[in-house]
mmCIF file of C-alpha atoms and ligand atoms in Angstrom:
data_model
loop_
_atom_site.group_PDB
_atom_site.id
_atom_site.type_symbol
_atom_site.label_atom_id
_atom_site.label_comp_id
_atom_site.label_asym_id
_atom_site.label_seq_id
_atom_site.Cartn_x
_atom_site.Cartn_y
_atom_site.Cartn_z
ATOM 1 C CA MET A 1 -0.044 0.044 -0.027
ATOM 2 C CA LYS A 2 1.475 3.269 -1.093
ATOM 3 C CA LEU A 3 -0.608 5.615 1.066
ATOM 4 C CA GLN A 4 -0.998 3.663 4.123
ATOM 5 C CA ASN A 5 -2.819 5.849 6.949
ATOM 6 C CA LYS A 6 -2.187 8.969 4.919
ATOM 7 C CA VAL A 7 -4.998 11.659 5.214
ATOM 8 C CA ALA A 8 -5.837 12.645 1.693
ATOM 9 C CA LEU A 9 -8.128 15.668 0.758
ATOM 10 C CA ILE A 10 -9.419 15.545 -2.685
ATOM 11 C CA THR A 11 -11.373 18.655 -4.070
ATOM 12 C CA GLY A 12 -13.705 17.823 -6.851
ATOM 13 C CA GLY A 13 -13.720 14.169 -5.546
ATOM 14 C CA THR A 14 -17.340 13.632 -6.419
ATOM 15 C CA SER A 15 -16.924 13.101 -10.101
ATOM 16 C CA GLY A 16 -14.582 12.148 -13.086
ATOM 17 C CA ILE A 17 -10.760 12.304 -12.185
ATOM 18 C CA GLY A 18 -11.372 13.157 -8.569
ATOM 19 C CA LEU A 19 -13.632 10.333 -7.830
ATOM 20 C CA GLU A 20 -11.485 7.741 -9.618
ATOM 21 C CA THR A 21 -8.444 9.126 -7.431
ATOM 22 C CA ALA A 22 -10.416 8.920 -4.265
ATOM 23 C CA LYS A 23 -11.162 5.193 -5.068
ATOM 24 C CA LEU A 24 -7.461 4.420 -5.919
ATOM 25 C CA PHE A 25 -6.119 6.371 -2.901
ATOM 26 C CA ARG A 26 -8.524 4.522 -0.524
ATOM 27 C CA ALA A 27 -7.327 1.275 -2.035
ATOM 28 C CA GLU A 28 -3.774 2.225 -1.242
ATOM 29 C CA GLY A 29 -4.623 2.692 2.382
ATOM 30 C CA ALA A 30 -5.470 6.489 2.645
ATOM 31 C CA LYS A 31 -8.097 7.924 4.836
ATOM 32 C CA VAL A 32 -9.894 10.030 2.157
ATOM 33 C CA ILE A 33 -11.942 13.249 2.296
ATOM 34 C CA VAL A 34 -13.716 14.239 -0.971
ATOM 35 C CA THR A 35 -15.326 17.616 -1.529
ATOM 36 C CA GLY A 36 -18.040 18.872 -4.182
ATOM 37 C CA THR A 37 -21.044 20.989 -4.387
ATOM 38 C CA ASN A 38 -23.845 19.249 -6.249
ATOM 39 C CA PRO A 39 -26.001 17.444 -3.606
ATOM 40 C CA GLU A 40 -26.852 14.428 -5.928
ATOM 41 C CA ARG A 41 -23.205 13.868 -6.811
ATOM 42 C CA LEU A 42 -22.239 14.217 -3.210
ATOM 43 C CA GLU A 43 -24.743 11.546 -2.314
ATOM 44 C CA ALA A 44 -23.699 9.303 -5.221
ATOM 45 C CA ALA A 45 -20.102 9.704 -4.312
ATOM 46 C CA GLU A 46 -20.751 8.710 -0.655
ATOM 47 C CA LYS A 47 -22.389 5.458 -1.843
ATOM 48 C CA ALA A 48 -19.713 4.722 -4.430
ATOM 49 C CA LEU A 49 -16.734 5.319 -1.986
ATOM 50 C CA GLY A 50 -17.990 3.605 1.064
ATOM 51 C CA GLY A 51 -18.823 4.738 4.613
ATOM 52 C CA ASP A 52 -15.167 5.386 5.782
ATOM 53 C CA VAL A 53 -14.656 8.284 3.084
ATOM 54 C CA LEU A 54 -15.804 11.654 4.430
ATOM 55 C CA VAL A 55 -17.692 13.615 1.806
ATOM 56 C CA LEU A 56 -18.030 17.240 2.379
ATOM 57 C CA PRO A 57 -20.080 19.970 0.586
ATOM 58 C CA VAL A 58 -17.589 22.794 -0.071
ATOM 59 C CA ASP A 59 -17.984 25.542 -2.782
ATOM 60 C CA LEU A 60 -14.365 26.421 -3.470
ATOM 61 C CA ARG A 61 -15.230 29.849 -4.778
ATOM 62 C CA HIS A 62 -15.618 30.939 -1.134
ATOM 63 C CA PRO A 63 -12.518 30.745 1.043
ATOM 64 C CA ALA A 64 -14.422 30.788 4.173
ATOM 65 C CA GLU A 65 -16.075 27.380 3.147
ATOM 66 C CA ILE A 66 -12.600 26.061 2.292
ATOM 67 C CA GLU A 67 -11.382 27.142 5.826
ATOM 68 C CA ARG A 68 -14.362 25.524 7.505
ATOM 69 C CA ALA A 69 -13.633 22.154 5.575
ATOM 70 C CA VAL A 70 -9.937 22.195 6.441
ATOM 71 C CA LEU A 71 -10.762 22.829 10.321
ATOM 72 C CA GLU A 72 -13.096 19.936 10.165
ATOM 73 C CA VAL A 73 -10.616 17.640 8.485
ATOM 74 C CA SER A 74 -7.890 18.842 10.953
ATOM 75 C CA ALA A 75 -10.059 18.199 13.943
ATOM 76 C CA ARG A 76 -11.183 14.807 12.746
ATOM 77 C CA PHE A 77 -7.877 13.441 11.434
ATOM 78 C CA GLY A 78 -5.188 15.724 13.218
ATOM 79 C CA ARG A 79 -3.429 16.541 10.010
ATOM 80 C CA ILE A 80 -3.501 16.608 6.129
ATOM 81 C CA ASP A 81 -0.836 14.680 4.416
ATOM 82 C CA ILE A 82 -1.979 14.951 0.788
ATOM 83 C CA VAL A 83 -3.989 17.566 -0.962
ATOM 84 C CA PHE A 84 -5.237 16.777 -4.518
ATOM 85 C CA ALA A 85 -6.432 20.135 -5.596
ATOM 86 C CA ASN A 86 -8.281 19.015 -8.657
ATOM 87 C CA ALA A 87 -11.858 20.611 -8.767
ATOM 88 C CA GLY A 88 -12.413 22.667 -11.952
ATOM 89 C CA ALA A 89 -14.998 23.699 -14.434
ATOM 90 C CA ALA A 90 -15.396 25.877 -17.574
ATOM 91 C CA THR A 91 -17.666 27.685 -20.083
ATOM 92 C CA ALA A 92 -16.684 27.385 -23.647
ATOM 93 C CA ALA A 93 -17.066 30.708 -25.536
ATOM 94 C CA PRO A 94 -15.245 32.597 -28.458
ATOM 95 C CA LEU A 95 -13.484 35.874 -27.924
ATOM 96 C CA GLU A 96 -16.206 38.076 -28.892
ATOM 97 C CA ALA A 97 -18.769 36.394 -26.649
ATOM 98 C CA ILE A 98 -16.612 36.262 -23.247
ATOM 99 C CA THR A 99 -18.109 38.368 -20.464
ATOM 100 C CA PRO A 100 -16.364 39.651 -17.419
ATOM 101 C CA GLU A 101 -18.556 37.586 -15.290
ATOM 102 C CA GLN A 102 -17.358 34.358 -16.881
ATOM 103 C CA ILE A 103 -13.861 35.253 -16.526
ATOM 104 C CA ASP A 104 -14.428 35.939 -12.859
ATOM 105 C CA GLU A 105 -16.395 32.649 -12.319
ATOM 106 C CA GLN A 106 -13.611 30.534 -13.981
ATOM 107 C CA PHE A 107 -10.864 32.118 -12.116
ATOM 108 C CA SER A 108 -12.759 32.010 -8.891
ATOM 109 C CA LEU A 109 -12.974 28.295 -9.012
ATOM 110 C CA ASN A 110 -9.925 27.013 -10.985
ATOM 111 C CA PHE A 111 -7.410 29.460 -9.757
ATOM 112 C CA LYS A 112 -8.617 31.168 -6.490
ATOM 113 C CA GLY A 113 -10.260 28.088 -5.182
ATOM 114 C CA LEU A 114 -7.295 25.920 -5.821
ATOM 115 C CA PHE A 115 -5.010 28.686 -4.219
ATOM 116 C CA PHE A 116 -6.957 29.109 -1.110
ATOM 117 C CA THR A 117 -7.344 25.140 -0.792
ATOM 118 C CA ILE A 118 -3.500 25.042 -0.671
ATOM 119 C CA GLN A 119 -3.198 28.133 1.619
ATOM 120 C CA LYS A 120 -5.707 26.855 4.080
ATOM 121 C CA ALA A 121 -4.386 23.342 4.112
ATOM 122 C CA ALA A 122 -0.646 23.931 4.208
ATOM 123 C CA PRO A 123 -0.451 24.698 7.854
ATOM 124 C CA ALA A 124 -2.041 21.283 8.794
ATOM 125 C CA MET A 125 0.538 19.572 6.588
ATOM 126 C CA PRO A 126 3.531 17.819 8.167
ATOM 127 C CA LYS A 127 7.023 17.316 6.606
ATOM 128 C CA GLY A 128 6.666 14.828 3.814
ATOM 129 C CA GLY A 129 3.196 16.108 2.695
ATOM 130 C CA ASN A 130 2.301 16.228 -0.881
ATOM 131 C CA ILE A 131 0.305 18.579 -2.942
ATOM 132 C CA VAL A 132 -0.907 17.492 -6.310
ATOM 133 C CA VAL A 133 -2.962 19.763 -8.597
ATOM 134 C CA THR A 134 -4.793 19.226 -11.826
ATOM 135 C CA THR A 135 -3.721 21.497 -14.702
ATOM 136 C CA SER A 136 -4.447 20.650 -18.434
ATOM 137 C CA PHE A 137 -2.881 20.066 -21.813
ATOM 138 C CA LEU A 138 -4.576 23.448 -22.582
ATOM 139 C CA ASN A 139 -1.488 24.941 -20.911
ATOM 140 C CA THR A 140 0.483 24.432 -24.024
ATOM 141 C CA VAL A 141 -2.122 23.943 -26.760
ATOM 142 C CA GLY A 142 -4.348 26.832 -28.109
ATOM 143 C CA THR A 143 -7.958 25.696 -28.448
ATOM 144 C CA PRO A 144 -10.652 27.948 -29.920
ATOM 145 C CA GLY A 145 -13.390 28.566 -27.464
ATOM 146 C CA LEU A 146 -11.479 27.646 -24.337
ATOM 147 C CA SER A 147 -9.227 30.723 -23.798
ATOM 148 C CA ILE A 148 -10.197 31.497 -20.234
ATOM 149 C CA LEU A 149 -10.189 27.748 -19.157
ATOM 150 C CA SER A 150 -6.464 27.587 -20.639
ATOM 151 C CA ALA A 151 -5.538 30.925 -18.937
ATOM 152 C CA THR A 152 -6.783 29.475 -15.540
ATOM 153 C CA LYS A 153 -4.642 26.394 -15.884
ATOM 154 C CA ALA A 154 -1.572 28.136 -17.156
ATOM 155 C CA ALA A 155 -1.912 30.450 -13.932
ATOM 156 C CA VAL A 156 -2.122 27.167 -11.922
ATOM 157 C CA ARG A 157 0.994 25.812 -13.560
ATOM 158 C CA SER A 158 2.894 28.863 -12.519
ATOM 159 C CA LEU A 159 1.669 28.492 -9.103
ATOM 160 C CA VAL A 160 2.977 24.999 -8.755
ATOM 161 C CA ARG A 161 6.467 26.439 -9.287
ATOM 162 C CA SER A 162 6.078 29.270 -6.868
ATOM 163 C CA ILE A 163 4.348 27.462 -4.021
ATOM 164 C CA GLY A 164 6.687 24.623 -4.631
ATOM 165 C CA ALA A 165 9.546 26.723 -3.904
ATOM 166 C CA GLU A 166 7.900 28.284 -0.950
ATOM 167 C CA LEU A 167 6.911 24.855 0.774
ATOM 168 C CA ALA A 168 10.241 22.872 -0.493
ATOM 169 C CA PRO A 169 12.084 24.101 2.868
ATOM 170 C CA ARG A 170 9.215 22.455 4.816
ATOM 171 C CA GLY A 171 9.528 19.222 3.055
ATOM 172 C CA ILE A 172 6.275 19.573 1.188
ATOM 173 C CA ARG A 173 6.356 18.654 -2.426
ATOM 174 C CA VAL A 174 4.003 20.438 -4.984
ATOM 175 C CA ASN A 175 3.495 18.907 -8.440
ATOM 176 C CA ALA A 176 0.840 18.902 -11.141
ATOM 177 C CA VAL A 177 -0.774 16.231 -13.251
ATOM 178 C CA SER A 178 -1.745 17.652 -16.771
ATOM 179 C CA PRO A 179 -4.557 15.535 -18.326
ATOM 180 C CA GLY A 180 -5.345 15.428 -22.024
ATOM 181 C CA PRO A 181 -8.860 15.014 -23.148
ATOM 182 C CA ILE A 182 -10.379 12.660 -20.499
ATOM 183 C CA ALA A 183 -13.748 10.735 -20.599
ATOM 184 C CA THR A 184 -15.574 12.520 -17.693
ATOM 185 C CA PRO A 185 -18.683 14.615 -17.288
ATOM 186 C CA PHE A 186 -16.523 17.773 -17.603
ATOM 187 C CA HIS A 187 -17.186 18.173 -21.248
ATOM 188 C CA GLY A 188 -20.973 18.082 -20.833
ATOM 189 C CA LYS A 189 -20.697 21.238 -18.554
ATOM 190 C CA LEU A 190 -18.973 23.418 -21.081
ATOM 191 C CA GLY A 191 -22.374 24.654 -22.221
ATOM 192 C CA LEU A 192 -22.095 23.242 -25.792
ATOM 193 C CA THR A 193 -25.009 21.798 -27.568
ATOM 194 C CA VAL A 194 -24.999 18.067 -28.226
ATOM 195 C CA ALA A 195 -24.047 18.527 -31.770
ATOM 196 C CA GLN A 196 -21.182 20.888 -30.845
ATOM 197 C CA LEU A 197 -20.065 18.470 -28.239
ATOM 198 C CA SER A 198 -19.842 15.385 -30.497
ATOM 199 C CA GLU A 199 -18.120 17.477 -33.310
ATOM 200 C CA THR A 200 -15.586 18.777 -30.715
ATOM 201 C CA ALA A 201 -15.022 15.253 -29.355
ATOM 202 C CA ALA A 202 -14.372 13.875 -32.714
ATOM 203 C CA ALA A 203 -12.077 16.748 -33.747
ATOM 204 C CA ILE A 204 -10.038 16.360 -30.298
ATOM 205 C CA GLU A 205 -9.934 12.486 -30.846
ATOM 206 C CA ALA A 206 -8.345 12.946 -34.284
ATOM 207 C CA LYS A 207 -5.616 15.134 -33.053
ATOM 208 C CA VAL A 208 -4.501 12.764 -30.239
ATOM 209 C CA PRO A 209 -1.639 10.581 -31.250
ATOM 210 C CA LEU A 210 -2.803 7.632 -29.288
ATOM 211 C CA GLN A 211 -6.218 8.099 -30.980
ATOM 212 C CA ARG A 212 -8.558 8.162 -27.975
ATOM 213 C CA PHE A 213 -9.718 10.097 -24.939
ATOM 214 C CA GLY A 214 -7.982 9.130 -21.734
ATOM 215 C CA GLU A 215 -9.638 7.271 -18.704
ATOM 216 C CA ALA A 216 -10.029 9.061 -15.437
ATOM 217 C CA VAL A 217 -8.143 6.172 -13.808
ATOM 218 C CA GLU A 218 -5.026 6.926 -16.057
ATOM 219 C CA ILE A 219 -4.965 10.454 -14.455
ATOM 220 C CA ALA A 220 -5.645 8.875 -10.982
ATOM 221 C CA LYS A 221 -2.509 6.541 -11.311
ATOM 222 C CA THR A 222 -0.350 9.684 -12.018
ATOM 223 C CA ALA A 223 -1.860 11.554 -9.054
ATOM 224 C CA LEU A 224 -0.981 8.468 -6.879
ATOM 225 C CA PHE A 225 2.634 8.537 -8.098
ATOM 226 C CA LEU A 226 2.977 12.226 -7.323
ATOM 227 C CA ALA A 227 1.292 11.917 -3.956
ATOM 228 C CA SER A 228 3.356 8.919 -2.888
ATOM 229 C CA ASP A 229 7.047 8.276 -2.130
ATOM 230 C CA ASP A 230 7.582 7.041 -5.596
ATOM 231 C CA SER A 231 8.179 10.538 -6.573
ATOM 232 C CA SER A 232 10.208 11.626 -3.488
ATOM 233 C CA PHE A 233 12.612 13.775 -5.431
ATOM 234 C CA THR A 234 10.236 15.611 -7.682
ATOM 235 C CA THR A 235 8.742 18.990 -6.825
ATOM 236 C CA GLY A 236 7.482 21.936 -9.035
ATOM 237 C CA ALA A 237 6.849 19.569 -11.890
ATOM 238 C CA GLU A 238 3.900 18.991 -14.287
ATOM 239 C CA PHE A 239 3.402 15.314 -15.488
ATOM 240 C CA VAL A 240 1.711 15.279 -18.874
ATOM 241 C CA VAL A 241 -0.839 12.534 -19.597
ATOM 242 C CA ASP A 242 -2.386 13.423 -22.764
ATOM 243 C CA GLY A 243 -1.706 10.569 -25.274
ATOM 244 C CA GLY A 244 0.904 12.711 -26.986
ATOM 245 C CA LEU A 245 -1.347 15.697 -27.769
ATOM 246 C CA SER A 246 0.772 18.429 -26.614
ATOM 247 C CA GLN A 247 4.081 16.811 -27.535
ATOM 248 C CA PHE A 248 4.185 16.090 -31.258
HETATM 249 N N1 LIG B 301 -11.915 15.892 -18.454
HETATM 250 C C1 LIG B 301 -10.933 16.357 -19.228
HETATM 251 O O1 LIG B 301 -10.888 16.227 -20.334
HETATM 252 C C2 LIG B 301 -9.870 17.394 -18.499
HETATM 253 C C3 LIG B 301 -8.870 17.723 -19.290
HETATM 254 C C4 LIG B 301 -7.857 18.604 -18.613
HETATM 255 C C5 LIG B 301 -8.042 18.953 -17.333
HETATM 256 N N2 LIG B 301 -9.161 18.550 -16.571
HETATM 257 C C6 LIG B 301 -9.285 18.909 -15.256
HETATM 258 O O2 LIG B 301 -9.478 17.972 -14.357
HETATM 259 C C7 LIG B 301 -10.117 18.343 -13.197
HETATM 260 C C8 LIG B 301 -11.294 17.460 -12.887
HETATM 261 O O3 LIG B 301 -12.277 17.544 -14.019
HETATM 262 P P1 LIG B 301 -13.042 16.160 -14.387
HETATM 263 O O4 LIG B 301 -12.860 15.958 -15.841
HETATM 264 O O5 LIG B 301 -13.098 15.100 -13.317
HETATM 265 O O6 LIG B 301 -14.640 16.959 -14.339
HETATM 266 P P2 LIG B 301 -15.858 16.511 -13.542
HETATM 267 O O7 LIG B 301 -16.113 15.106 -13.592
HETATM 268 O O8 LIG B 301 -16.865 17.612 -14.085
HETATM 269 O O9 LIG B 301 -15.515 16.869 -12.073
HETATM 270 C C9 LIG B 301 -15.404 18.100 -11.662
HETATM 271 C C10 LIG B 301 -15.325 18.182 -10.017
HETATM 272 O O10 LIG B 301 -15.161 19.467 -9.563
HETATM 273 C C11 LIG B 301 -16.274 19.821 -8.634
HETATM 274 N N3 LIG B 301 -16.644 21.229 -8.696
HETATM 275 C C12 LIG B 301 -17.272 21.908 -9.646
HETATM 276 N N4 LIG B 301 -17.398 23.255 -9.219
HETATM 277 C C13 LIG B 301 -17.067 23.276 -7.954
HETATM 278 C C14 LIG B 301 -17.041 24.295 -7.007
HETATM 279 N N5 LIG B 301 -17.545 25.545 -7.221
HETATM 280 N N6 LIG B 301 -16.607 24.123 -5.728
HETATM 281 C C15 LIG B 301 -16.194 22.843 -5.531
HETATM 282 N N7 LIG B 301 -16.133 21.726 -6.390
HETATM 283 C C16 LIG B 301 -16.535 22.064 -7.593
HETATM 284 C C17 LIG B 301 -17.476 18.857 -9.133
HETATM 285 O O11 LIG B 301 -18.317 18.763 -8.096
HETATM 286 P P3 LIG B 301 -19.859 19.297 -8.141
HETATM 287 O O12 LIG B 301 -20.368 18.866 -9.636
HETATM 288 O O13 LIG B 301 -20.558 18.543 -7.028
HETATM 289 O O14 LIG B 301 -19.801 20.796 -7.946
HETATM 290 C C18 LIG B 301 -16.661 17.618 -9.439
HETATM 291 O O15 LIG B 301 -16.381 16.940 -8.353
HETATM 292 C C19 LIG B 301 -10.748 19.850 -13.560
HETATM 293 O O16 LIG B 301 -9.743 20.715 -12.991
HETATM 294 C C20 LIG B 301 -10.369 19.943 -15.114
HETATM 295 O O17 LIG B 301 -10.127 21.207 -15.464
HETATM 296 C C21 LIG B 301 -10.163 17.853 -17.200
#
């Protein structure tokens, strides 16, 4: 077991990549806490993960909610060994249609929510702690309609280096996993019509050198590598898991 008795907080752990990672971390011996906002998905995650996983409603757009959750986890488990700051969402829109509200909304969750998760959790993390964040292949590939999502992820990529440098003297590592297109409910929440979605999916698939969408579990396995001692000399790095999309 790679995470025996480790306390692991996973944001966006009620769906897709976060949910698969929660299952894997639990199977590797971790005490797992997952967060999300949607009541049905919170309930379904509780059922899927089993009774020993703590499921908390936390809207990451509100730092006070993050603080409350971290206090609850610290009070219950005494520390937080692993943070998988993974929650994210986006609205697709072309340049001319993007509003100030859409920019605020996406940065509020994908960047500020992730930042304050790390800021609030870090004091509860002992030496040897690990922070893993989810960025995206969009960091390095320009994609029409996804400019703001891509910018939030590029900002997060930068943060991994800065916070990694700040926390290294405390023995806490900070790394990113950068997924390519992964088969999760994420795409259905972009605000595209069904026709636009299938057209976009086909276009993306045609571009991926390995010729398929990735599976959430393939990201979970990389998150496990980064959260465990298997990557003990790695910090500030971003591991790309995108079927070659951003490499060739
Ligand atoms: N799927 C892909 O192709 C892909 C590619 C590159 C990067 N990523 C990144 O991977 C991460 C996980 O995405 P996914 O594909 O697993 O998507 P997903 O299945 O839609 O899961 C997103 C998670 O984020 C949570 N979330 C959304 N808004 C939230 C909020 N305001 N506060 C707290 N939690 C919130 C969701 O919970 P609720 O629904 O309960 O709010 C859900 O648990 C995201 O950061 C995404 O940008 C995904």
